[in-house]
XYZ file of C-alpha atoms in Angstrom:
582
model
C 118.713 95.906 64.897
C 122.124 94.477 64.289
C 122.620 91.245 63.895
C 125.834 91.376 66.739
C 123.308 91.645 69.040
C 120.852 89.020 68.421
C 119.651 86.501 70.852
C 119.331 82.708 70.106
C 115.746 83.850 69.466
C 116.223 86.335 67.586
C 118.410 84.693 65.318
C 115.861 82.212 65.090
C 113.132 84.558 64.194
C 115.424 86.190 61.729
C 115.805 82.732 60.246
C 112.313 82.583 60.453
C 112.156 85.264 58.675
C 114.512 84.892 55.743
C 112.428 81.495 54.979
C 108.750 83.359 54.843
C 110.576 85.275 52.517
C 111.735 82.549 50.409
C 108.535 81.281 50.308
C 107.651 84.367 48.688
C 105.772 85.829 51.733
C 106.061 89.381 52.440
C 106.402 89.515 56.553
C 105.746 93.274 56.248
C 102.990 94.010 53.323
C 102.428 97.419 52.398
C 98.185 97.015 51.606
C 95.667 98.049 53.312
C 94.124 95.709 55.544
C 90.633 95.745 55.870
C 89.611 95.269 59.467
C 86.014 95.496 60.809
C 85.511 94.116 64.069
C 87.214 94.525 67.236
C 87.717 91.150 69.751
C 85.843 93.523 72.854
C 83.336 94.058 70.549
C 82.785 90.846 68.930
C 82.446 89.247 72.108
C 80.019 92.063 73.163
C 77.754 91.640 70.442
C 77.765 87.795 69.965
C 73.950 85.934 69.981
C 74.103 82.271 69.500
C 70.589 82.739 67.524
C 71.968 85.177 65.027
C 73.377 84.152 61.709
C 77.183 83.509 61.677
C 79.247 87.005 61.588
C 82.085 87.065 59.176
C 84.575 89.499 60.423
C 88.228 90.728 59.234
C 90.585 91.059 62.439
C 93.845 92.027 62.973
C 96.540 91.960 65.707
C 99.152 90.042 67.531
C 99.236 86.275 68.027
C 99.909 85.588 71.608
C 99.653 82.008 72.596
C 99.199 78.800 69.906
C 97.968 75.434 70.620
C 98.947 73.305 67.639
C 96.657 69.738 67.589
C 97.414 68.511 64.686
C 95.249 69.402 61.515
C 93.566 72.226 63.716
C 94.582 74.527 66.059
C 93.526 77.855 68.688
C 95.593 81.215 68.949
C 94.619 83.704 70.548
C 94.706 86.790 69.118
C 95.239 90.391 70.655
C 94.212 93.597 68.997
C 93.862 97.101 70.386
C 90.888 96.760 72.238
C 91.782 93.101 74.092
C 91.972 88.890 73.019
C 90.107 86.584 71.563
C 90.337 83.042 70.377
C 90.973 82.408 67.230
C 90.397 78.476 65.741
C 92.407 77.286 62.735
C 91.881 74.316 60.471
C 94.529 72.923 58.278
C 92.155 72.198 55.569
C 90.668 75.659 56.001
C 93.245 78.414 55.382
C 94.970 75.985 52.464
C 95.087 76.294 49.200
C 93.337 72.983 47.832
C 96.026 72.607 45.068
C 99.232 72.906 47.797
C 99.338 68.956 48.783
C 101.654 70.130 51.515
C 99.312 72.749 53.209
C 102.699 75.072 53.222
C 100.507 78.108 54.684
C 99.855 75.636 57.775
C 102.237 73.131 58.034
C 105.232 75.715 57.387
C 103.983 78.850 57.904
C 101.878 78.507 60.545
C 103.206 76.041 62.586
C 107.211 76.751 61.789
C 107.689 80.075 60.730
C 105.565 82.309 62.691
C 106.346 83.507 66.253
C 104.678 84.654 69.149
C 103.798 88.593 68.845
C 104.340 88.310 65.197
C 100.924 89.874 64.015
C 98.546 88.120 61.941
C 95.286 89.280 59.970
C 92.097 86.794 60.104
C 89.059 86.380 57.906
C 86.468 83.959 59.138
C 82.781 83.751 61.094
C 82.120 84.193 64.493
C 80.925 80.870 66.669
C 80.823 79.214 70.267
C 83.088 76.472 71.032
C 82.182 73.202 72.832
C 83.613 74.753 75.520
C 81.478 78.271 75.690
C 84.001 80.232 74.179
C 83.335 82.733 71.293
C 85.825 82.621 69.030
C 86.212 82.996 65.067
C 87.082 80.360 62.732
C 89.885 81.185 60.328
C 89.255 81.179 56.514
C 92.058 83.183 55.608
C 95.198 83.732 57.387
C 97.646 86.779 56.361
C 100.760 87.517 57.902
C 100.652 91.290 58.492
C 104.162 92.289 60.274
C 106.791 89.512 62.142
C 108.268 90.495 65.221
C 112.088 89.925 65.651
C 111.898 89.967 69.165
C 110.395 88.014 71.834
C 107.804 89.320 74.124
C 108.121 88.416 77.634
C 105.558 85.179 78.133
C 103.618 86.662 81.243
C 101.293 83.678 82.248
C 98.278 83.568 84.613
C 96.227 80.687 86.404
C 93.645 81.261 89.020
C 94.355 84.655 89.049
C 97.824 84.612 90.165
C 100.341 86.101 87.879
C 103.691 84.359 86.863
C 106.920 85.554 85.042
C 105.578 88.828 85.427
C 107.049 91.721 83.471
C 106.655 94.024 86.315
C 110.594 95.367 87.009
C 109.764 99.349 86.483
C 113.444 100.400 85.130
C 112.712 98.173 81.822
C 108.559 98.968 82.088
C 109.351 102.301 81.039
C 111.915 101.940 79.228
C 110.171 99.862 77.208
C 106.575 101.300 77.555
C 105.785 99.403 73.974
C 106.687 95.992 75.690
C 104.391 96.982 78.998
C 101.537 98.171 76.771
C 101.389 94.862 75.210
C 101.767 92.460 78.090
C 100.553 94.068 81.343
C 97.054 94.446 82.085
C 95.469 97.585 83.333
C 98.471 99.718 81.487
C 96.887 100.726 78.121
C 93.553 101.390 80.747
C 95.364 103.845 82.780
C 96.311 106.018 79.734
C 93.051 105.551 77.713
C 91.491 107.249 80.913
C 94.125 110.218 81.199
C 92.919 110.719 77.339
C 89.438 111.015 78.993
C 90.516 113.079 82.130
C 92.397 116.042 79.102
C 89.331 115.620 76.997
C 86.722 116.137 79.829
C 88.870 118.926 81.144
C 89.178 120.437 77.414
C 85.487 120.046 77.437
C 84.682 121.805 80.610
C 86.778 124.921 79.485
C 85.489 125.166 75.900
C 81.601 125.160 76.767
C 83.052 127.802 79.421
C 83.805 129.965 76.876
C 88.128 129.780 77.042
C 90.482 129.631 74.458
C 92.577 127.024 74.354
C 96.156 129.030 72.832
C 99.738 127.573 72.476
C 102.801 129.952 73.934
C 106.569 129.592 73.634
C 108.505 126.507 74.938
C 111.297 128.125 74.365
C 111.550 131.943 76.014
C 114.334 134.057 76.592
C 113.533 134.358 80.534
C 111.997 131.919 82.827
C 109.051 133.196 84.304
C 105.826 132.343 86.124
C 107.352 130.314 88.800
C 109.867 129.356 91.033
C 112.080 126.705 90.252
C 115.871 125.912 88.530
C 115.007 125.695 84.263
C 116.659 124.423 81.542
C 119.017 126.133 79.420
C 119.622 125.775 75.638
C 121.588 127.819 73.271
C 119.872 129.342 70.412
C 122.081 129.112 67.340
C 120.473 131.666 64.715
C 120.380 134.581 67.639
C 123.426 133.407 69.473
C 121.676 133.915 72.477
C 120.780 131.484 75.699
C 117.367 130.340 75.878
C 115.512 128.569 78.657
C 112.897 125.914 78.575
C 109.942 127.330 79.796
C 108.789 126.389 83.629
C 105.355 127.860 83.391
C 102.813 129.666 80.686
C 101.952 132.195 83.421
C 102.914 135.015 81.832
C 102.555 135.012 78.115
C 98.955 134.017 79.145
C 98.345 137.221 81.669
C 99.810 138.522 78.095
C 96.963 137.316 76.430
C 94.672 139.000 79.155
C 96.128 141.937 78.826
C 95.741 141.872 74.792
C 91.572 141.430 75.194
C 91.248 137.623 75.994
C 88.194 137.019 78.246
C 89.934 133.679 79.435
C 92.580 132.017 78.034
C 93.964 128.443 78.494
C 97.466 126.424 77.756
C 97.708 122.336 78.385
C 101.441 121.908 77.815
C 104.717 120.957 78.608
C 106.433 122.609 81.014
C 110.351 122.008 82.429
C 111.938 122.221 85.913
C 115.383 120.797 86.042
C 115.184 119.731 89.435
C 114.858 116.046 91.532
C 113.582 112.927 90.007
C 111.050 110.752 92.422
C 107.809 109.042 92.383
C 106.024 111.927 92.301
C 108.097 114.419 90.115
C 109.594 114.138 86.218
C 111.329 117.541 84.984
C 108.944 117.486 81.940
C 105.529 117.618 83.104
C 102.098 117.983 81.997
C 100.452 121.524 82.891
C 97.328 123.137 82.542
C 97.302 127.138 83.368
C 93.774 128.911 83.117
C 93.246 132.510 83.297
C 89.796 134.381 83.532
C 89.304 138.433 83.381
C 86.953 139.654 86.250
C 87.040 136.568 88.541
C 89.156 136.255 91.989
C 90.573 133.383 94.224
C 87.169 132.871 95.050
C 85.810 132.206 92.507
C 88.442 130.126 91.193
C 87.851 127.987 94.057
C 84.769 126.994 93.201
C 84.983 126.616 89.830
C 87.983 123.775 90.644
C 85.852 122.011 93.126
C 83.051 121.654 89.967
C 85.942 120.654 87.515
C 87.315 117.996 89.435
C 84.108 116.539 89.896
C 82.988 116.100 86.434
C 86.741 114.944 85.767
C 86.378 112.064 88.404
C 83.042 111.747 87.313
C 83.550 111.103 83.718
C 86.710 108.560 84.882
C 85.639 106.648 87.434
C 81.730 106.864 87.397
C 81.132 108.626 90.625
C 83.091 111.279 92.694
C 85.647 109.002 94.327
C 88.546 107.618 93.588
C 90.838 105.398 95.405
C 94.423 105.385 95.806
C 97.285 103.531 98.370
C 94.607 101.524 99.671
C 92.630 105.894 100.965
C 89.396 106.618 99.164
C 89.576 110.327 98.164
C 86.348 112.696 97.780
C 86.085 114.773 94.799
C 82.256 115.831 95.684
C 82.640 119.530 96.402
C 82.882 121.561 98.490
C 86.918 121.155 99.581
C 87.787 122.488 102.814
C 89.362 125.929 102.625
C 92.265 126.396 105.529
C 94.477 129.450 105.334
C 98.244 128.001 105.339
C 98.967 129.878 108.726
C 96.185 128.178 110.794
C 97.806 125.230 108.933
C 100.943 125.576 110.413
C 99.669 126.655 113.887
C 97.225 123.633 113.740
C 99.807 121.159 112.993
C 102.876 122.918 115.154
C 101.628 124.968 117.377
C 103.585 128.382 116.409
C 101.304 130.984 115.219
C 103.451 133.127 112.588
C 101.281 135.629 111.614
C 102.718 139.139 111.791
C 106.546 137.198 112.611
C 109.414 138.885 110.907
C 112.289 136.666 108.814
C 114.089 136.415 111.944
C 111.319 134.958 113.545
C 110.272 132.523 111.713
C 114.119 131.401 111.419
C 113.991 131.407 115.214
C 110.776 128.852 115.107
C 112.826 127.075 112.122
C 116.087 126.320 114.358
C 113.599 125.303 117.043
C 111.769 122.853 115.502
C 115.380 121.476 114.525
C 114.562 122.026 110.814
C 117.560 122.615 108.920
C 117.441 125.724 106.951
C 120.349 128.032 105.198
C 120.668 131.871 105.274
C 119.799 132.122 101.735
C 116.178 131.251 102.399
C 113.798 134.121 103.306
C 110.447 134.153 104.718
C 109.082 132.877 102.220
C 111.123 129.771 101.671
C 111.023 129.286 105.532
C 107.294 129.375 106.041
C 107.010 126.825 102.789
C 109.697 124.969 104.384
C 107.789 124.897 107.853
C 104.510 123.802 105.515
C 106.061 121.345 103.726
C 107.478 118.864 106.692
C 104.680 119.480 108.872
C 101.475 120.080 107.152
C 101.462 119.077 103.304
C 101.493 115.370 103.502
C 99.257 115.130 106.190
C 96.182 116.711 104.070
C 94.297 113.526 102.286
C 91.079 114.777 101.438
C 91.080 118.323 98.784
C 91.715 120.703 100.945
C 92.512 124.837 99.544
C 95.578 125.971 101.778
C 94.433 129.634 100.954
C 95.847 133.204 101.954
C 99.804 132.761 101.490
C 102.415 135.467 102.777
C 103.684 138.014 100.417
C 106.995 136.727 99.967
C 105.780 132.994 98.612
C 103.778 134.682 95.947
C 105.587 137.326 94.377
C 102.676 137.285 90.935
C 99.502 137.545 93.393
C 97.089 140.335 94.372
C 97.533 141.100 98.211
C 94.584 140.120 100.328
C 91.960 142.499 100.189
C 91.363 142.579 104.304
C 94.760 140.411 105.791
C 97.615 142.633 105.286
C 100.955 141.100 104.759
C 99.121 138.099 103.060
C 97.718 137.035 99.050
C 94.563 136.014 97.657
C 96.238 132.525 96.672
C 95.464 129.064 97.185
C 97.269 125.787 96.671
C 94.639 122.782 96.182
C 96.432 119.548 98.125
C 95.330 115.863 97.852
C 96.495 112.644 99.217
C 99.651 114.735 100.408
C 100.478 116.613 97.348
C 99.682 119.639 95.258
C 97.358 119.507 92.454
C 97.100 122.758 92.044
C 98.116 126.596 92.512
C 96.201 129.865 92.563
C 95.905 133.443 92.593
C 93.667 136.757 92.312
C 96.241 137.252 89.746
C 98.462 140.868 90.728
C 97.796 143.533 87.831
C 99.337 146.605 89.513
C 102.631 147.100 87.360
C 104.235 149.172 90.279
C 103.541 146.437 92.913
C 104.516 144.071 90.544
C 107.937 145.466 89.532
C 108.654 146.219 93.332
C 107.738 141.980 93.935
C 110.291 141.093 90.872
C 112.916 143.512 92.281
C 112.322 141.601 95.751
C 112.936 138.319 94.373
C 116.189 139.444 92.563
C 117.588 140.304 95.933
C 116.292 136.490 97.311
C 118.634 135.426 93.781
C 121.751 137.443 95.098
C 121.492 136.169 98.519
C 121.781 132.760 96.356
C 118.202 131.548 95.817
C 118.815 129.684 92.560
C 115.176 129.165 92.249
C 113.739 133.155 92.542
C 112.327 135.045 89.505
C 113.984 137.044 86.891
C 112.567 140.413 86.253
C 110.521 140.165 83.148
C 110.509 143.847 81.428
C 108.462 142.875 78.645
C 105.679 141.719 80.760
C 105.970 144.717 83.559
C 105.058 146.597 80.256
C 102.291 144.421 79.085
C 100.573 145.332 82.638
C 101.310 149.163 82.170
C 99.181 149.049 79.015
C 96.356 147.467 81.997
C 95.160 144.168 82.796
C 91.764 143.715 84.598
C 91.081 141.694 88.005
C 91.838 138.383 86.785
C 92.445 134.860 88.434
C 94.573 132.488 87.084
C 95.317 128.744 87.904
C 97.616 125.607 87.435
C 96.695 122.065 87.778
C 99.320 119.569 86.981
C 97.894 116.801 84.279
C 100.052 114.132 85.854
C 99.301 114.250 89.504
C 95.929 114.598 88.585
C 95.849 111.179 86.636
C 97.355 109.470 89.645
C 94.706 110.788 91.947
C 91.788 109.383 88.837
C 93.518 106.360 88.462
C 94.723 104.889 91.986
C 98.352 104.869 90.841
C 100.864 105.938 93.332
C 104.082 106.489 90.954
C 103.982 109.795 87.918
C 106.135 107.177 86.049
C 102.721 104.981 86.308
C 100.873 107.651 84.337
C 103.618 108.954 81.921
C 104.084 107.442 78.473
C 107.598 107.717 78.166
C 109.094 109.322 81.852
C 112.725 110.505 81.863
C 115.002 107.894 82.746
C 118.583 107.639 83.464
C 120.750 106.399 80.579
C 120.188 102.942 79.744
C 123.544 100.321 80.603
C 124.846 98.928 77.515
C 126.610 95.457 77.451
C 130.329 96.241 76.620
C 131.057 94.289 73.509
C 134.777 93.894 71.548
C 134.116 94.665 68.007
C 134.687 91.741 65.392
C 138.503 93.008 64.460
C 139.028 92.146 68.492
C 137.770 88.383 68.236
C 140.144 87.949 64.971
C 142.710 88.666 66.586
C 142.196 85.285 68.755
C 141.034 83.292 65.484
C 136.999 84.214 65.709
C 135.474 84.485 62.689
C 133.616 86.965 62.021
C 130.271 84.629 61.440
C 130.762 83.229 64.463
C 131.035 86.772 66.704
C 127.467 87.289 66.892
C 127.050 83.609 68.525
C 129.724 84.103 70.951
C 127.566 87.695 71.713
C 124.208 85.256 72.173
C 125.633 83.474 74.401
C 126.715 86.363 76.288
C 130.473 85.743 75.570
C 130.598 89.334 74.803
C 134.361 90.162 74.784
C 137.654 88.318 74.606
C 138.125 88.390 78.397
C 135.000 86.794 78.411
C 136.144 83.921 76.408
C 139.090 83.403 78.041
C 136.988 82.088 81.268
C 135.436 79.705 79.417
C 136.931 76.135 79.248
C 137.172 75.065 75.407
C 134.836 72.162 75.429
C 131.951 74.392 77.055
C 131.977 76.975 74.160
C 132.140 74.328 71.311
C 128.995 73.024 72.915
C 126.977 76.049 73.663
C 127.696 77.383 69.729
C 127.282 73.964 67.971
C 124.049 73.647 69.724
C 123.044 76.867 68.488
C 124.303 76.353 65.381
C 121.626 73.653 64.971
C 118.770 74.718 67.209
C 118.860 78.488 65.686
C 119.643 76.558 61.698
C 121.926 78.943 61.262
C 123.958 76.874 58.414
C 127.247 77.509 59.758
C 130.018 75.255 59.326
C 130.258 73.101 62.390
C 133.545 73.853 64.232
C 136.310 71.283 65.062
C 136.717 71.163 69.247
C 140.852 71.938 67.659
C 139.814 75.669 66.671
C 137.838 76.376 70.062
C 140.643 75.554 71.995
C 142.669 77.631 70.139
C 140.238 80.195 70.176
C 140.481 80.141 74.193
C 144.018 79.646 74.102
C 144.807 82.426 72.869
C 142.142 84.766 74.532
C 143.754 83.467 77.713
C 147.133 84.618 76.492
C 145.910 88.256 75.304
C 143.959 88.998 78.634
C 147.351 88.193 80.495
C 149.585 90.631 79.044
């Protein structure tokens, strides 16, 4: 971090800093230190009867009460806080008559969120509170920045850190401060492990396939395109695993499974990120059916294994994830919620029943499009509870078997919940001639400008010559699915690190600009602390202001500069006001 950008606090702690070092304190040792306890656990396992506990704990130190010759901290490692009481007398060495490593160190030189290593026993306080009493104190790692001093009483939150733009942007500052955060990702760990579970005692493979492929395949959506140097050659980011999977199939897999990454450079919202979190499942000798059922079960154990039953709750609706899901073909959907039945309608027709319910469509969409346009304003949100939207037209599912008895339709299903998709299905299509004659049907959706159809795949119409057996295939996406477990409304509430737009940076004139007005350089990084960033900046400042506001941190911040004469400030300003009028 540059100095030119420091806060008053930050210089402070970097003064801080400089001193522990002088003292001939490492603020960021390099050993090994050897924690055994956790506070959760400590707390957890605490008996008033038993023997005094010595412990070694480690983490960051976020409040202080200083009285005196004693004082409490409280201390916060990865599993939560607990108290921590210090004694001048107790962490000093006896042959220091100035108790530096508590009168200095402790009480001066360390900051909040600077973290801290403690060796003591375990014991009750007057008060009821188990805490541990400090032997030895080690500073483990100072922190140059402040964290955000979120305070509660009675349950009410104050100075919250809650603005989402600089949440997740600064996920490491949430993680630390907000409760209920670190909780929300601990249990999408356990919703991919239970799910990784499920498919492994199945009998699946878990595989890895190419981020990077040379068409983008397996869905319908807009990709990402990179240039590969070494084959001089455009390269997409992949949008789904679908078809290296079916690959896999094809190659003697009896089910195969991917948990990855996958890209759609489309709209940002609260419920979409263009990197995403997918699982795709395929299984030889199964159908829609099948695949069906074998969600319901997942999503049960998943919901299970998170929340401790087979509900969750989420914007204030408690969801059921005890099987079975109602199944509801997605053209009794439409006629349910619309009233036009469009089974049998040609593309004309179902533009006709667009225009009249005053949906506004273009003449590159086909049937297709139109029907999932038709689905998606009326139907979609309205479906709380799991509910499989099952037996899609042709045209929406150009990688699908055709129904068996509904002709014009596909063994597919789309899984919806609280409004949404979770996930998609098929009885996958393994007819190469079929599925050649569905790829050349999307290429003529692409030049009647669908920027979203498919691009024949040769490679893969080949893989299915060589014969794949009946197989069904699935996709659940991993962050949707952690909302729904977790009661969180937002994807950017359940990603680590979403995409964001690009952070604003303060404009700020480089040193060589303040010199020109008689700033020296010393002094620059002040002016920036005080959020006189450029010259203009300076020139709306009246002199006597900025003397004050930089001699007074001068001397709160000890920064040992040489205390300006009121003469150069005014000079300063004078001439900044001169510069920004030319």
């Amino acid at each position: 971090m540059s100095q030119e950008s420091a806060s008053e606090q930050e210089i402070n702690r970097r003064a801080n800093l400089k001193a522990l070092r002088d003292l001939g304190i490492d603020p960021y040792p390099a050993a090994e230190y050897p924690t055994n306890a956790f506070s959760t656990d400590i707390v957890a396992q605490f008996n008033d009867d038993d023997e005094p506990r010595h412990v070694c704990i480690a983490g960051r130190m976020m409040s202080r009460r200083i009285m005196g010759k004693a004082s409490f901290i409280e201390l916060q490692d990865s599993c939560g806080r607990i108290q921590v009481y210090i004694s001048r007398d107790d962490i000093s060495d006896p042959a220091d008559e100035n108790a530096t490593l508590y009168n200095v160190v402790f009480k001066k030189l360390l900051d909040l969120g600077d973290f801290v290593g403690v060796k003591g026993e375990v014991f009750r306080t007057k008060t009821g509170e188990i805490s541990v009493h400090a032997r030895e104190l080690t500073v483990l790692s100072k922190s140059l920045k402040p964290l955000p001093v979120v305070k509660e009483k009675d349950g009410v939150i104050y100075d919250s850190f809650d603005d989402p733009e600089l949440r997740y942007r600064q996920r490491y500052v949430d993680l630390v401060v907000n409760k209920g955060v670190k909780e929300t990702f601990l249990k999408r760990a356990t919703i991919v492990r239970t799910l990784r579970a499920v498919l492994d005692e199945a009998g699946y493979t878990e595989v890895e396939t190419p981020v990077l492929q040379s068409i983008a395949g397996g869905a319908t959506a807009r990709p990402f395109i990179t240039h590969f140097n070494a084959l001089n050659i455009d390269m997409y980011m992949r949008i789904a695993t679908e078809l290296y999977l079916k690959r896999l199939i094809v190659g003697g897999f009896e089910g195969v499974y991917e948990i990855g990454k996958n890209f759609r450079n489309e709209g940002m919202d609260r419920t979409h990120n263009p990197e995403f979190t997918c699982m795709e499942l395929y299984v030889t000798y199964k159908d829609y059916n099948w695949m069906m059922s074998f969600t319901e079960q997942l999503l049960e154990k998943i919901c299970v294994a998170v929340n401790g039953c087979a509900e969750s709750e989420i914007d204030g609706k408690k969801i059921s994830f005890k099987a079975p899901f109602r199944r509801l073909p997605i053209l009794e959907a439409i006629k349910e919620k619309t009233g036009y039945d469009l089974e049998g309608k040609s593309e004309d027709e179902v533009r006709a029943v667009c225009k009249e319910l005053k949906m506004q469509i273009d003449d590159t969409m086909g049937k297709g499009e139109l029907i999932d346009e038709i689905f998606g304003e009326f139907c979609e949100g309205t479906y709380i509870q799991p509910t499989f939207i099952t037996d899609y037209p042709v045209e929406m599912s150009p990688l699908t078997k055709m129904h068996r008895s509904k002709p014009g339709l596909t063994e597919r299903f789309e899984l919806m919940v609280n409004g949404k998709e979770l996930a998609n299905a098929y009885s996958e299509l393994n007819d190469p001639i079929d599925q050649e004659e569905r790829f050349k049907e999307q290429m003529r959706l692409a030049d009647k400008g669908d920027d979203e159809a498919m691009i024949i795949d040769q490679d893969f119409l080949r893989a299915l010559q060589y014969g794949m057996p009946p197989t069904s295939g699935i996709g659940i996406g991993i962050d949707r699915l952690v909302m729904l477990m977790t009661g969180n409304s937002a994807i950017g509430e359940v990603m680590l690190f979403p995409q964001m737009k690009p952070e604003k940076r303060v404009a700020r004139d480089s040193e060589d600009a303040f010199a020109t007005v008689g700033v020296p350089s010393e002094w620059v990084s002040v002016l920036y602390s005080q959020n006189i960033n450029t010259v203009a900046d300076l020139a709306k400042f009246k002199p006597g202001k900025v003397h004050q506001l930089l001699s007074d941190a001068n001397k709160k911040n000890k920064l040992g500069l040489t205390p300006l004469k009121q003469d150069e400030v005014v000079a300063w300003v004078d001439k900044a006001v001169a510069a920004s009028q030319e």
